[in-house]
Amino acid sequence: MLACRGLADVSGPRPVESPVAQVELTPTQLTLAAGGSAVLLAKVRDGSAQLLTDRALTWSSSDPSVATVSVAGLVSAVRLGVAQIAVSADGRSATATVNVVARAVSGVQLTPAAPSLLVGGFVQLLAVPVDDTGVPLPARELFWVSSDPSVAFVDITGLVNGLSPGVATITASSELRSAAVGVTVLPVPVASVQITPPSASINVGQTTQLSAVSRDSAGGLLGGRVATWSTNAPGVATVSSVGVVLGITPGTATISAISAGRTSAASISVRPRPVGSVIVSPSQSALTIGQTVRLVVQITDANGTLLSGRPTTFSSSSASVAQVAVDGTVTANAPGVATITVASEGQVGTATVVASPSPVSSVRISPATTSLLIGTETRLSAVALDGGGGTLPLRAVTWSSGAPSVFSIRADGTVTAIGSGTGLVFASSEGRLASATVSVRSPAAARVDVTPASVSVISGTADSLIATVRDSSGTVLTGRTVEWRSANNSVVVVAGTGRILGIAPGSAAVTATMDGVVGSSTVTTLPVPVASVTVSLTASSIIVGAVSQATAVTRDNSNNVLTGRPVAWSSSNSAVATVSGSGFVTAVAVGTITISATSEGRSGTTVLTVTAVPVASVSVSLAASSVTAGGTTQATAVTRDAASNVLSGRPITWSSSNSAVATVHSGGLVTAVAVGTATITATSEGRSGLAVLTVPAVPVASVSVSLTPTSVAVGTTSQGTAVTRDAAN
């Protein structure tokens, strides 16, 4: 107690006969954290090493700015560094070295706790190392790391930069201590959507590509944003999911793009199809002075389709020869040749008018009505007639077709049937025009052949059927449209192109019909074949007599689960375990086997381990519970399961609680060694049973005494000896 106080308060006389010989200081090396303290113990001894408790102690520090010391030997650490603490008594002294180190980091305080920022944004994290009292430790080195720099990057100052949407864990570490926060990086919100171009004009049947970009509030482009397209007038223009606009009918439609709740619109003007050609009939006319001819104008697009309601203008190259009215009526004024021009939307057609004094009063075409099949020809004839109906020979006749898509006509009057329909054929001579009706029809369908006649498809897969239409002569009729039907859409469906798709196993007829003529094919839909079988057990390790349920999962090539498929079960060794047709496994004997499941030629397996029934209890009995030293008795152990059934063949380990009293052999034979009591224990599979053996003392059966010597004089002694014996002597 006095030494701990530095002996500062000890007073009284100092015996001259006991001068101080040695001062001891404990410990001689001391390490303190800045701000910490510890007590140094000083002991004073005389020349005989006897402890002197009545000596005054003087304490000092070599550098009080590093460490100070009190009169009681309490050292206080002030700042980092090394100082020598000295204690002296009666001219004797001792020193201790104090090493003042920095306070250890006990934890890191990290703020804010759960920051979030937008992609491209920044957030400053603040990490403060603290000691075990929670006091901040300045000037400690910090290390920063991000769990996913592709989401959030952190620099050496703790400034976090959001790079892509997601969550990253930012960890700040100092002296093996760390703290972490989850930083959520959010996508930059869409502030506006811009459609390019903002407006466009297209023709009916034409398309144009619109593009939509998303921008943030600063106008910056946001990548990876998907826009949803819509039209306010689908009858005028439609728009695809990628912004392709298709003109349907003339008019104006507003196309909208929506991204993250923001909308932009473009105006699309759909124009009529432009004029591709102007056909003027007759192309040549011969008129006498004063005669007129009414020109017939047909306006078509680039594909030859007739266009109605288009404005036309008529003009004559020489109005003095032939003038033309706004309705296309040409009047011959003087002998000569004039070209009549018909213009519509930038396209022109012409007709030549020859004015002469030899009038042709009329033209007659024979026959007046003609009917043809597509692909056939016939010859028409035309004659020029005068006013009295007489024939004017050697007058040139010009032929033209009023329906070029239906039939064509050559200069000799030969008509060739091209497509189904009815039109006028024109013959003109010297300004006189006649017309006849030409009807073109398709040959009648006699039969429809569907190939292949039968086909099999796997459920969920597609194939194609081809329908060939033939006439009565067996000639293939092209351009005919057939109607496809499936007799059972739950088995197979068919598209208008003959494309079939298997739906569910079964067979169904698929028919192609044209003008009441039907052809058919038998389509069989097969189930998706089993590609793999996976087997699992409710328990992969069971004891003898226990059961486990095996389950098989069948899958196709795409790893889709197939249900309702028959499964055959088998065991690699039925002597170890059997398996029923439903996958019910019964353990028979100890061992390891493979349980297999087979479906449609594919198999899967799993391994089952059968272990012995565990020992639940062990009972021990002794042939004799009490034997004398040197005797033996047989110990017997019986192992049983939890149902008290006797288990045979289980290994037994024998032990004695006191081998000085009795020992036990590995076969259970117990040998008594000395008087006492010992517990004989049998252990099997972690279960034990015991029996107590008593070794009593051997009873004395006789005592014999002898003297040495047997004869002595009075006053002398003789040594007597007694020997005890048992019943066996």
XYZ file of C-alpha atoms in Angstrom:
729
model
C 0.000 0.000 0.000
C 2.790 2.457 0.931
C 4.809 1.597 -2.158
C 1.818 2.288 -4.386
C 1.533 5.701 -2.748
C 5.170 6.259 -3.502
C 5.971 6.323 0.266
C 5.367 10.046 0.053
C 3.531 10.136 3.379
C 5.918 7.968 5.377
C 7.697 9.903 8.052
C 9.744 9.099 11.129
C 13.329 8.467 12.021
C 15.531 6.538 9.666
C 17.651 3.927 11.361
C 21.274 4.687 10.626
C 21.973 1.013 10.618
C 19.648 0.446 7.589
C 20.790 2.714 4.706
C 19.026 2.439 1.311
C 20.919 0.057 -0.911
C 18.490 -0.373 -3.863
C 15.324 1.183 -5.367
C 13.161 -1.013 -7.620
C 10.530 0.325 -10.037
C 7.826 -1.899 -11.522
C 7.193 -2.032 -14.438
C 10.309 -0.679 -16.121
C 8.557 -0.421 -19.536
C 5.084 1.127 -19.818
C 3.007 1.843 -22.961
C 0.014 4.195 -22.609
C -2.456 5.697 -25.066
C -2.602 9.476 -25.061
C -4.909 10.521 -22.197
C -4.446 7.221 -20.335
C -2.770 6.626 -16.963
C -1.159 3.850 -14.900
C 0.524 3.453 -11.475
C 4.211 2.601 -11.077
C 5.197 0.575 -7.987
C 8.440 1.552 -6.165
C 10.176 -0.680 -3.584
C 13.103 0.392 -1.354
C 15.488 -2.250 0.059
C 18.541 -2.189 2.406
C 21.752 -4.086 1.906
C 20.120 -7.282 3.169
C 17.366 -6.883 0.586
C 14.933 -6.153 3.378
C 11.993 -3.962 2.330
C 12.179 -0.454 3.852
C 8.751 1.107 4.159
C 9.710 4.312 5.934
C 11.624 6.059 3.166
C 10.441 9.195 1.355
C 10.187 8.874 -2.445
C 10.827 11.605 -5.015
C 9.183 11.212 -8.475
C 10.094 13.060 -11.694
C 9.489 12.937 -15.457
C 12.129 13.600 -18.097
C 9.476 15.241 -20.319
C 6.265 16.354 -18.585
C 4.860 17.403 -21.996
C 4.839 13.691 -22.874
C 4.025 12.121 -19.476
C 3.625 13.437 -15.918
C 3.940 11.572 -12.632
C 2.250 12.294 -9.304
C 3.764 11.937 -5.829
C 1.924 8.628 -5.651
C 3.560 7.268 -8.813
C 0.488 7.802 -11.040
C 1.735 8.301 -14.612
C -0.524 10.291 -16.968
C 0.055 10.194 -20.765
C -0.140 13.698 -22.297
C 0.966 13.428 -25.952
C 2.776 11.042 -28.283
C 6.391 10.464 -27.401
C 8.782 8.780 -24.905
C 9.563 9.960 -21.373
C 11.667 8.552 -18.505
C 9.968 8.369 -15.107
C 12.457 8.372 -12.204
C 11.979 7.656 -8.481
C 14.662 8.208 -5.839
C 15.131 7.572 -2.100
C 18.172 8.577 -0.033
C 20.307 8.998 -3.119
C 19.296 5.743 -4.762
C 17.027 5.806 -7.869
C 15.323 3.727 -10.529
C 13.740 4.626 -13.894
C 10.949 3.363 -16.121
C 10.414 4.158 -19.819
C 6.931 5.391 -20.775
C 5.960 5.174 -24.444
C 2.875 7.304 -25.216
C 1.087 6.103 -28.376
C -1.996 7.285 -30.194
C -5.403 6.080 -29.020
C -6.606 3.082 -31.016
C -9.541 3.488 -33.354
C -12.507 1.623 -31.867
C -15.035 2.452 -34.543
C -15.919 4.656 -37.510
C -18.964 6.940 -37.572
C -20.259 7.284 -41.158
C -22.873 9.826 -42.286
C -25.345 10.200 -43.913
C -26.860 6.815 -43.030
C -28.685 5.967 -46.276
C -27.876 8.485 -49.015
C -29.347 8.454 -52.491
C -28.423 10.364 -55.627
C -29.160 10.538 -59.318
C -26.951 9.094 -62.041
C -24.192 11.665 -62.626
C -24.753 13.255 -59.211
C -22.468 13.443 -56.176
C -22.888 13.020 -52.434
C -20.228 13.688 -49.792
C -19.857 11.029 -47.109
C -18.250 11.950 -43.772
C -16.309 9.314 -41.806
C -15.036 10.040 -38.284
C -12.771 7.505 -36.456
C -13.599 7.355 -32.721
C -12.065 5.681 -29.667
C -13.860 3.264 -27.388
C -15.560 6.168 -25.567
C -16.882 7.633 -28.792
C -14.453 10.565 -28.821
C -13.413 11.536 -32.387
C -9.803 10.793 -33.301
C -8.575 13.453 -35.727
C -5.848 13.038 -38.320
C -6.451 9.298 -38.690
C -6.001 7.858 -42.167
C -9.201 6.738 -43.899
C -9.607 4.275 -46.757
C -12.728 4.275 -48.958
C -14.035 1.455 -51.155
C -17.210 0.813 -53.190
C -18.738 -2.669 -53.504
C -19.734 -1.871 -57.101
C -17.758 0.982 -58.759
C -19.893 0.611 -61.894
C -22.882 1.818 -59.824
C -21.173 4.276 -57.443
C -17.515 5.404 -57.370
C -15.971 6.847 -54.212
C -12.744 8.874 -54.135
C -10.191 9.183 -51.319
C -12.183 12.031 -49.724
C -15.462 10.084 -49.494
C -17.066 11.919 -52.425
C -19.453 9.460 -54.128
C -20.291 9.761 -57.842
C -23.415 7.949 -59.127
C -22.603 6.173 -62.414
C -25.530 3.811 -63.090
C -28.832 2.888 -61.385
C -28.464 0.407 -58.541
C -27.249 0.042 -54.958
C -23.611 -0.020 -53.877
C -22.121 -0.359 -50.394
C -19.552 2.314 -49.538
C -17.130 1.294 -46.756
C -14.807 3.613 -44.823
C -11.949 1.913 -42.897
C -9.427 3.190 -40.370
C -7.001 0.988 -38.429
C -8.915 -2.257 -39.072
C -12.208 -0.643 -38.071
C -14.833 0.165 -40.656
C -18.378 1.336 -41.258
C -20.555 1.002 -44.343
C -23.657 2.608 -45.848
C -25.793 1.606 -48.792
C -25.852 4.248 -51.517
C -28.825 4.166 -53.893
C -28.221 5.547 -57.383
C -31.465 6.510 -59.109
C -31.907 7.069 -62.855
C -32.136 10.699 -63.909
C -35.861 11.482 -64.330
C -37.152 12.244 -67.777
C -38.052 15.931 -68.050
C -38.992 16.033 -71.719
C -39.347 13.899 -74.831
C -38.288 15.140 -78.271
C -39.636 13.635 -81.507
C -37.663 13.990 -84.731
C -38.915 15.157 -87.152
C -41.689 17.142 -85.411
C -43.797 16.938 -88.577
C -43.764 15.039 -91.849
C -45.805 14.442 -94.978
C -46.151 11.029 -96.588
C -48.263 9.454 -99.274
C -50.851 6.777 -98.668
C -48.955 3.469 -98.351
C -45.648 5.173 -97.580
C -43.772 5.035 -94.287
C -41.543 7.390 -92.389
C -39.314 6.817 -89.372
C -39.818 8.923 -86.273
C -37.297 8.896 -83.444
C -37.840 9.913 -79.824
C -35.150 10.894 -77.339
C -35.559 11.544 -73.623
C -33.861 14.502 -71.965
C -33.327 15.612 -68.384
C -34.257 19.001 -66.930
C -30.983 20.477 -68.231
C -31.657 19.246 -71.747
C -29.111 16.464 -71.504
C -29.724 13.306 -73.525
C -30.851 10.289 -71.477
C -29.819 6.991 -73.035
C -31.512 3.634 -72.582
C -35.029 5.102 -72.265
C -37.786 3.375 -74.231
C -40.649 5.379 -75.690
C -44.197 4.086 -76.195
C -45.765 5.187 -79.484
C -49.427 5.881 -80.237
C -51.589 7.561 -82.879
C -54.762 9.569 -82.389
C -56.068 8.537 -85.831
C -55.208 4.940 -86.706
C -57.492 5.207 -89.744
C -55.194 7.911 -91.147
C -51.782 6.703 -89.969
C -50.492 3.873 -87.779
C -47.260 3.783 -85.809
C -45.180 0.753 -84.827
C -43.480 0.118 -81.492
C -40.237 1.526 -82.944
C -41.740 4.709 -84.409
C -42.352 3.653 -88.040
C -45.412 5.571 -89.332
C -47.530 4.109 -92.169
C -49.967 6.273 -94.162
C -53.424 4.665 -94.422
C -55.799 7.300 -95.835
C -55.425 11.006 -96.619
C -55.650 13.219 -93.564
C -53.685 14.377 -90.545
C -52.708 12.258 -87.522
C -50.909 13.144 -84.304
C -48.211 10.637 -83.352
C -47.283 10.637 -79.645
C -44.251 9.246 -77.828
C -44.404 8.668 -74.061
C -41.338 8.048 -71.873
C -41.507 7.941 -68.063
C -44.771 9.898 -68.063
C -43.494 12.602 -70.424
C -45.142 13.058 -73.842
C -44.212 14.632 -77.160
C -46.165 14.691 -80.399
C -45.478 14.983 -84.129
C -47.949 15.933 -86.840
C -48.128 13.585 -89.818
C -49.909 14.659 -92.979
C -50.980 11.792 -95.239
C -51.380 12.782 -98.887
C -53.248 10.848 -101.577
C -51.161 8.544 -103.728
C -49.493 10.638 -106.479
C -50.491 10.291 -110.058
C -48.219 7.855 -111.847
C -49.601 8.058 -115.375
C -52.379 9.620 -117.459
C -53.931 7.332 -120.100
C -55.896 9.109 -122.859
C -58.239 7.149 -125.066
C -58.367 7.136 -127.953
C -54.725 7.924 -128.408
C -55.349 8.759 -132.067
C -58.496 10.189 -133.644
C -59.377 11.117 -137.213
C -62.046 13.759 -137.511
C -63.638 15.613 -140.299
C -64.129 19.307 -139.988
C -66.856 19.964 -137.425
C -66.732 16.508 -135.959
C -66.043 15.928 -132.265
C -64.635 13.182 -130.134
C -64.860 12.848 -126.345
C -61.545 11.777 -124.898
C -61.639 9.250 -122.050
C -58.991 9.858 -119.387
C -57.839 7.194 -116.915
C -55.485 8.280 -114.102
C -53.429 5.627 -112.296
C -50.733 5.553 -109.629
C -47.261 4.099 -110.117
C -48.684 0.581 -109.649
C -51.362 1.014 -112.322
C -54.208 1.363 -109.832
C -56.979 3.697 -110.995
C -57.241 6.969 -109.079
C -60.541 8.812 -108.971
C -61.374 12.436 -108.311
C -58.034 13.813 -109.533
C -58.121 17.221 -111.327
C -57.269 17.254 -115.033
C -56.438 19.991 -117.526
C -56.738 19.720 -121.287
C -54.703 21.614 -123.888
C -54.216 21.464 -127.667
C -50.941 21.973 -129.506
C -52.913 23.724 -132.258
C -56.324 25.008 -131.388
C -56.783 26.119 -135.040
C -56.684 22.452 -136.077
C -58.445 20.930 -133.042
C -59.664 22.519 -129.883
C -60.447 20.702 -126.656
C -63.048 21.564 -124.010
C -62.693 21.151 -120.223
C -64.688 17.917 -120.396
C -62.259 16.381 -122.958
C -64.426 16.977 -126.048
C -62.228 17.570 -129.072
C -63.606 19.475 -132.087
C -61.895 19.435 -135.482
C -61.587 22.979 -136.880
C -59.274 22.701 -139.863
C -57.275 20.076 -141.725
C -54.057 19.168 -139.940
C -52.678 17.356 -136.921
C -52.951 18.473 -133.286
C -51.732 16.907 -130.075
C -54.149 16.979 -127.169
C -52.357 16.987 -123.814
C -54.067 15.923 -120.572
C -52.217 16.883 -117.351
C -52.885 15.776 -113.770
C -50.596 16.501 -110.822
C -47.520 16.882 -113.012
C -48.143 13.796 -115.155
C -49.372 14.042 -118.764
C -50.965 11.875 -121.381
C -51.497 12.727 -125.033
C -53.772 11.916 -127.917
C -53.265 12.749 -131.565
C -56.132 14.236 -133.547
C -56.007 14.190 -137.346
C -58.541 16.485 -138.941
C -59.468 15.669 -142.529
C -62.254 16.357 -144.938
C -63.022 12.557 -145.418
C -65.414 11.829 -142.693
C -65.818 8.575 -140.984
C -69.280 8.528 -139.562
C -68.854 5.595 -137.179
C -66.802 2.593 -136.246
C -68.218 -0.865 -135.607
C -66.441 -3.481 -133.460
C -67.253 -7.162 -133.792
C -68.193 -8.868 -131.627
C -69.731 -6.252 -129.336
C -69.235 -8.469 -126.273
C -66.358 -10.851 -125.615
C -65.737 -13.229 -122.689
C -62.284 -14.729 -122.059
C -60.462 -16.825 -119.506
C -57.276 -15.437 -117.999
C -54.339 -16.227 -120.266
C -56.385 -16.707 -123.461
C -56.611 -14.486 -126.564
C -59.178 -13.541 -129.220
C -59.150 -11.347 -132.316
C -61.581 -8.428 -132.634
C -62.330 -6.627 -135.872
C -63.295 -3.003 -136.471
C -64.527 -1.195 -139.601
C -65.085 2.494 -140.356
C -68.559 3.474 -141.602
C -69.763 6.500 -143.416
C -72.932 8.396 -142.684
C -75.027 5.878 -144.586
C -73.533 2.930 -142.777
C -71.298 1.936 -145.611
C -67.878 0.519 -144.962
C -64.926 2.779 -145.522
C -62.011 0.543 -146.492
C -58.354 1.337 -145.894
C -59.169 3.483 -142.932
C -56.701 3.074 -140.155
C -58.168 1.816 -136.907
C -56.436 2.388 -133.596
C -57.100 0.061 -130.672
C -56.779 0.800 -126.977
C -57.674 -0.949 -123.749
C -59.861 0.818 -121.249
C -58.746 -1.613 -118.526
C -55.051 -2.414 -118.974
C -54.962 -4.447 -115.769
C -57.765 -6.662 -117.130
C -56.731 -7.094 -120.764
C -54.351 -5.737 -123.376
C -54.939 -5.267 -127.091
C -52.455 -5.269 -129.955
C -52.574 -3.129 -133.094
C -54.217 -5.951 -135.026
C -57.105 -6.176 -132.539
C -55.841 -9.234 -130.687
C -57.100 -9.128 -127.082
C -55.049 -10.899 -124.366
C -56.799 -11.640 -121.027
C -54.626 -10.591 -118.063
C -56.744 -10.417 -114.917
C -60.299 -10.892 -113.725
C -62.677 -7.999 -114.468
C -64.654 -6.193 -117.146
C -63.531 -3.263 -119.278
C -64.086 -1.483 -122.572
C -61.965 -1.937 -125.635
C -61.840 1.127 -127.931
C -61.415 1.310 -131.704
C -61.043 4.704 -133.346
C -60.794 5.760 -136.963
C -60.570 9.321 -138.129
C -62.019 10.614 -134.925
C -64.796 8.119 -134.633
C -64.739 5.888 -131.639
C -66.446 2.612 -130.891
C -66.287 0.420 -127.852
C -66.962 -3.167 -127.009
C -67.156 -4.972 -123.693
C -64.469 -7.474 -122.723
C -65.036 -9.694 -119.677
C -62.174 -11.717 -118.254
C -62.801 -14.450 -115.730
C -60.629 -16.892 -113.886
C -60.793 -20.578 -114.820
C -62.980 -22.511 -112.379
C -61.199 -24.457 -109.669
C -61.696 -28.218 -110.023
C -59.619 -29.430 -107.108
C -57.397 -28.208 -104.286
C -54.326 -30.301 -103.435
C -52.875 -29.835 -99.934
C -49.313 -31.020 -99.371
C -48.126 -32.820 -97.486
C -51.226 -34.962 -97.173
C -50.285 -35.789 -93.589
C -47.747 -34.203 -91.290
C -46.667 -34.465 -87.662
C -45.573 -31.516 -85.521
C -44.421 -31.351 -81.944
C -46.657 -29.395 -79.598
C -45.579 -25.740 -79.651
C -43.737 -25.982 -83.015
C -44.854 -24.835 -86.465
C -44.798 -26.124 -90.017
C -46.334 -25.094 -93.339
C -48.943 -26.620 -95.641
C -49.160 -25.718 -99.324
C -52.433 -25.548 -101.226
C -52.336 -25.917 -105.037
C -55.490 -24.984 -106.987
C -56.014 -26.734 -110.329
C -58.659 -26.535 -113.044
C -60.402 -29.500 -114.631
C -57.439 -30.151 -116.903
C -55.028 -30.233 -113.989
C -53.474 -26.868 -114.817
C -52.300 -24.929 -111.778
C -54.313 -21.780 -111.161
C -52.123 -19.067 -109.715
C -53.127 -16.052 -107.700
C -56.022 -17.868 -106.046
C -56.688 -17.339 -102.384
C -57.778 -20.303 -100.319
C -59.469 -20.320 -96.929
C -57.681 -22.413 -94.301
C -59.490 -24.059 -91.397
C -58.609 -26.494 -88.619
C -61.151 -29.093 -87.586
C -59.914 -28.864 -83.987
C -58.164 -25.669 -82.857
C -57.322 -27.251 -79.521
C -55.045 -29.698 -81.394
C -53.697 -27.517 -84.222
C -54.339 -23.995 -85.495
C -53.699 -22.750 -89.012
C -52.988 -19.246 -90.300
C -54.276 -17.767 -93.547
C -50.923 -18.580 -95.150
C -51.165 -22.303 -94.382
C -48.753 -22.007 -91.456
C -49.757 -24.559 -88.793
C -48.936 -24.594 -85.075
C -49.250 -27.690 -82.876
C -51.243 -26.906 -79.713
C -51.884 -30.202 -77.895
C -51.383 -33.906 -78.683
C -53.958 -35.345 -81.070
C -54.938 -35.400 -84.755
C -57.077 -32.981 -86.712
C -57.868 -32.292 -90.358
C -56.716 -28.971 -91.816
C -58.658 -27.931 -94.933
C -58.046 -25.421 -97.748
C -61.197 -24.224 -99.564
C -61.438 -22.355 -102.874
C -64.818 -21.619 -104.471
C -66.367 -24.531 -102.588
C -63.616 -26.961 -103.580
C -61.938 -28.466 -100.508
C -58.538 -30.079 -100.015
C -57.269 -31.414 -96.694
C -54.265 -32.703 -94.775
C -54.163 -34.715 -91.562
C -52.057 -33.013 -88.915
C -50.898 -34.975 -85.887
C -49.619 -32.984 -82.911
C -47.111 -34.941 -80.872
C -46.278 -34.190 -77.248
C -43.015 -32.370 -76.540
C -40.417 -35.159 -76.038
C -38.784 -35.638 -72.697
C -35.165 -34.392 -72.838
C -34.128 -34.903 -69.223
C -35.338 -36.478 -65.986
C -34.373 -35.123 -62.557
C -34.833 -37.400 -59.528
C -35.018 -36.264 -55.896
C -35.739 -38.027 -52.591
C -37.533 -36.694 -49.547
C -34.634 -38.252 -47.628
C -31.403 -39.412 -49.281
C -30.250 -41.348 -46.206
C -32.623 -43.610 -44.245
C -32.316 -46.509 -41.843
C -33.247 -50.094 -42.542
C -37.036 -50.428 -42.603
C -37.604 -46.712 -43.218
C -39.127 -45.229 -46.381
C -38.447 -42.264 -48.670
C -40.523 -40.847 -51.505
C -38.733 -40.437 -54.836
C -39.975 -37.708 -57.184
C -39.150 -37.392 -60.880
C -39.417 -34.132 -62.848
C -39.416 -34.402 -66.655
C -38.234 -31.463 -68.797
C -37.930 -30.643 -72.485
C -34.881 -29.307 -74.352
C -35.703 -25.780 -73.126
C -35.771 -27.028 -69.519
C -39.533 -26.526 -69.292
C -41.252 -28.921 -66.888
C -43.419 -31.528 -68.635
C -46.347 -32.921 -66.652
C -48.298 -36.129 -67.001
C -45.436 -38.142 -68.473
C -45.252 -41.853 -67.447
C -42.248 -42.713 -65.283
C -40.745 -46.190 -64.678
C -38.827 -46.664 -61.406
C -35.979 -49.069 -60.672
C -33.446 -49.817 -57.937
C -29.834 -50.750 -58.696
C -29.948 -53.280 -55.825
C -33.318 -54.412 -54.499
C -31.510 -56.287 -51.703
C -30.649 -52.871 -50.243
C -33.831 -50.971 -51.139
C -36.902 -51.475 -53.310
C -38.892 -48.864 -55.213
C -42.552 -49.078 -56.137
C -44.162 -47.949 -59.357
C -45.096 -44.666 -57.688
C -41.530 -43.985 -56.486
C -42.076 -45.200 -52.909
C -38.645 -46.419 -51.664
C -38.320 -48.961 -48.811
C -34.952 -49.627 -47.148
C -34.155 -53.360 -46.810
C -30.500 -53.631 -45.798
C -27.455 -51.454 -45.147
C -25.764 -50.171 -48.298
C -25.779 -47.530 -51.065
C -27.882 -47.820 -54.228
C -29.020 -45.785 -57.206
C -32.729 -45.036 -57.711
C -33.522 -44.485 -61.414
C -36.542 -42.918 -63.132
C -37.045 -43.421 -66.876
C -39.504 -41.553 -69.105
C -39.642 -41.772 -72.902
C -36.145 -43.236 -73.052
C -34.596 -40.548 -70.835
C -33.372 -41.416 -67.339
C -32.357 -39.611 -64.183
C -30.834 -41.032 -61.023
C -30.199 -40.218 -57.401
C -28.228 -42.003 -54.691
C -29.831 -43.476 -51.553
C -27.821 -44.523 -48.506
C -29.349 -47.095 -46.118
C -27.849 -47.158 -42.661
C -28.383 -49.560 -39.749
C -31.075 -48.911 -37.144
C -29.310 -46.861 -34.419
C -28.781 -48.262 -30.969
C -31.137 -46.583 -28.498
C -30.185 -48.431 -25.294
C -27.662 -50.914 -23.899
C -28.346 -53.257 -20.953
C -25.513 -55.051 -19.120
C -25.705 -58.165 -16.966
C -23.022 -60.101 -15.063
C -22.938 -63.823 -14.671
C -21.957 -63.102 -11.048
C -22.185 -59.636 -9.551
C -19.720 -60.523 -6.751
C -16.452 -62.382 -7.178
C -13.353 -62.500 -5.046
C -9.993 -61.169 -6.148
C -8.532 -63.347 -8.871
C -11.917 -64.634 -9.937
C -13.749 -63.868 -13.224
C -17.283 -63.351 -14.408
C -18.758 -62.896 -17.861
C -20.434 -59.585 -18.665
C -23.127 -59.617 -21.352
C -24.458 -56.568 -23.239
C -27.767 -56.436 -25.134
C -28.349 -53.555 -27.636
C -31.906 -52.404 -28.464
C -33.476 -49.835 -30.789
C -35.996 -47.166 -29.764
C -38.797 -49.750 -29.933
C -36.841 -52.049 -27.565
C -36.135 -54.503 -30.365
C -32.890 -56.403 -29.816
C -30.172 -55.408 -32.286
C -27.558 -58.023 -33.023
C -24.041 -57.714 -34.370
C -23.423 -54.232 -32.974
C -19.838 -53.495 -31.786
C -19.434 -53.236 -27.996
C -16.723 -51.357 -26.132
C -16.112 -52.457 -22.532
C -14.633 -50.380 -19.702
C -14.179 -50.558 -15.951
C -14.646 -47.564 -13.681
C -11.792 -48.827 -11.469
C -9.256 -51.118 -13.091
C -7.498 -51.460 -9.704
C -10.592 -53.342 -8.497
C -11.592 -55.144 -11.699
C -10.572 -55.240 -15.345
C -12.706 -56.140 -18.325
C -11.594 -57.842 -21.533
C -12.813 -56.713 -25.000
C -15.045 -59.789 -25.047
C -16.700 -58.789 -21.732
C -14.770 -61.181 -19.447
C -14.368 -59.423 -16.091
C -11.417 -60.254 -13.777
C -11.524 -59.255 -10.104
C -8.225 -57.661 -9.010
C -8.696 -56.319 -5.505
C -11.363 -55.740 -2.861
C -13.726 -52.957 -3.794
C -16.534 -51.997 -6.172
C -16.224 -51.293 -9.914
C -18.779 -50.324 -12.528
C -18.566 -52.342 -15.737
C -19.777 -50.268 -18.730
C -20.685 -51.411 -22.258
C -20.917 -48.749 -24.997
C -22.344 -49.176 -28.509
C -22.943 -46.346 -31.002
C -22.804 -43.711 -28.301
C -25.245 -45.504 -25.976
C -24.084 -47.118 -22.695
C -25.281 -49.573 -20.067
C -23.607 -50.656 -16.850
C -23.510 -53.232 -14.084
C -21.837 -53.077 -10.660
C -19.277 -55.728 -9.615
C -18.355 -56.227 -5.965
C -14.989 -57.815 -5.055
C -15.205 -58.921 -1.360
C -12.245 -59.959 0.861
C -11.409 -63.689 0.827
C -12.637 -65.214 4.199
C -9.995 -66.703 6.549
C -10.420 -70.465 6.819
C -7.432 -71.279 9.107
C -4.579 -69.671 11.087
C -1.222 -71.378 11.734
C 1.320 -70.078 14.271
C 5.087 -70.797 14.485
C 7.826 -69.712 17.040
C 11.475 -69.036 16.432
C 13.110 -70.502 18.388
C 10.610 -72.872 19.786
C 12.614 -73.248 23.104
C 13.975 -70.287 25.078
C 15.422 -69.693 28.561
C 13.682 -67.699 31.225
C 14.016 -64.026 30.503
C 14.737 -64.458 26.780
C 12.279 -63.977 23.822
C 11.042 -65.954 20.903
C 9.403 -64.525 17.684
C 5.923 -65.782 16.962
C 4.521 -65.766 13.321
C 0.839 -66.224 12.331
C -0.254 -67.293 8.799
C -3.903 -66.957 7.691
C -5.260 -69.143 4.868
C -8.526 -69.379 2.887
C -10.492 -72.500 2.217
C -8.200 -73.422 -0.656
C -5.229 -73.120 1.730
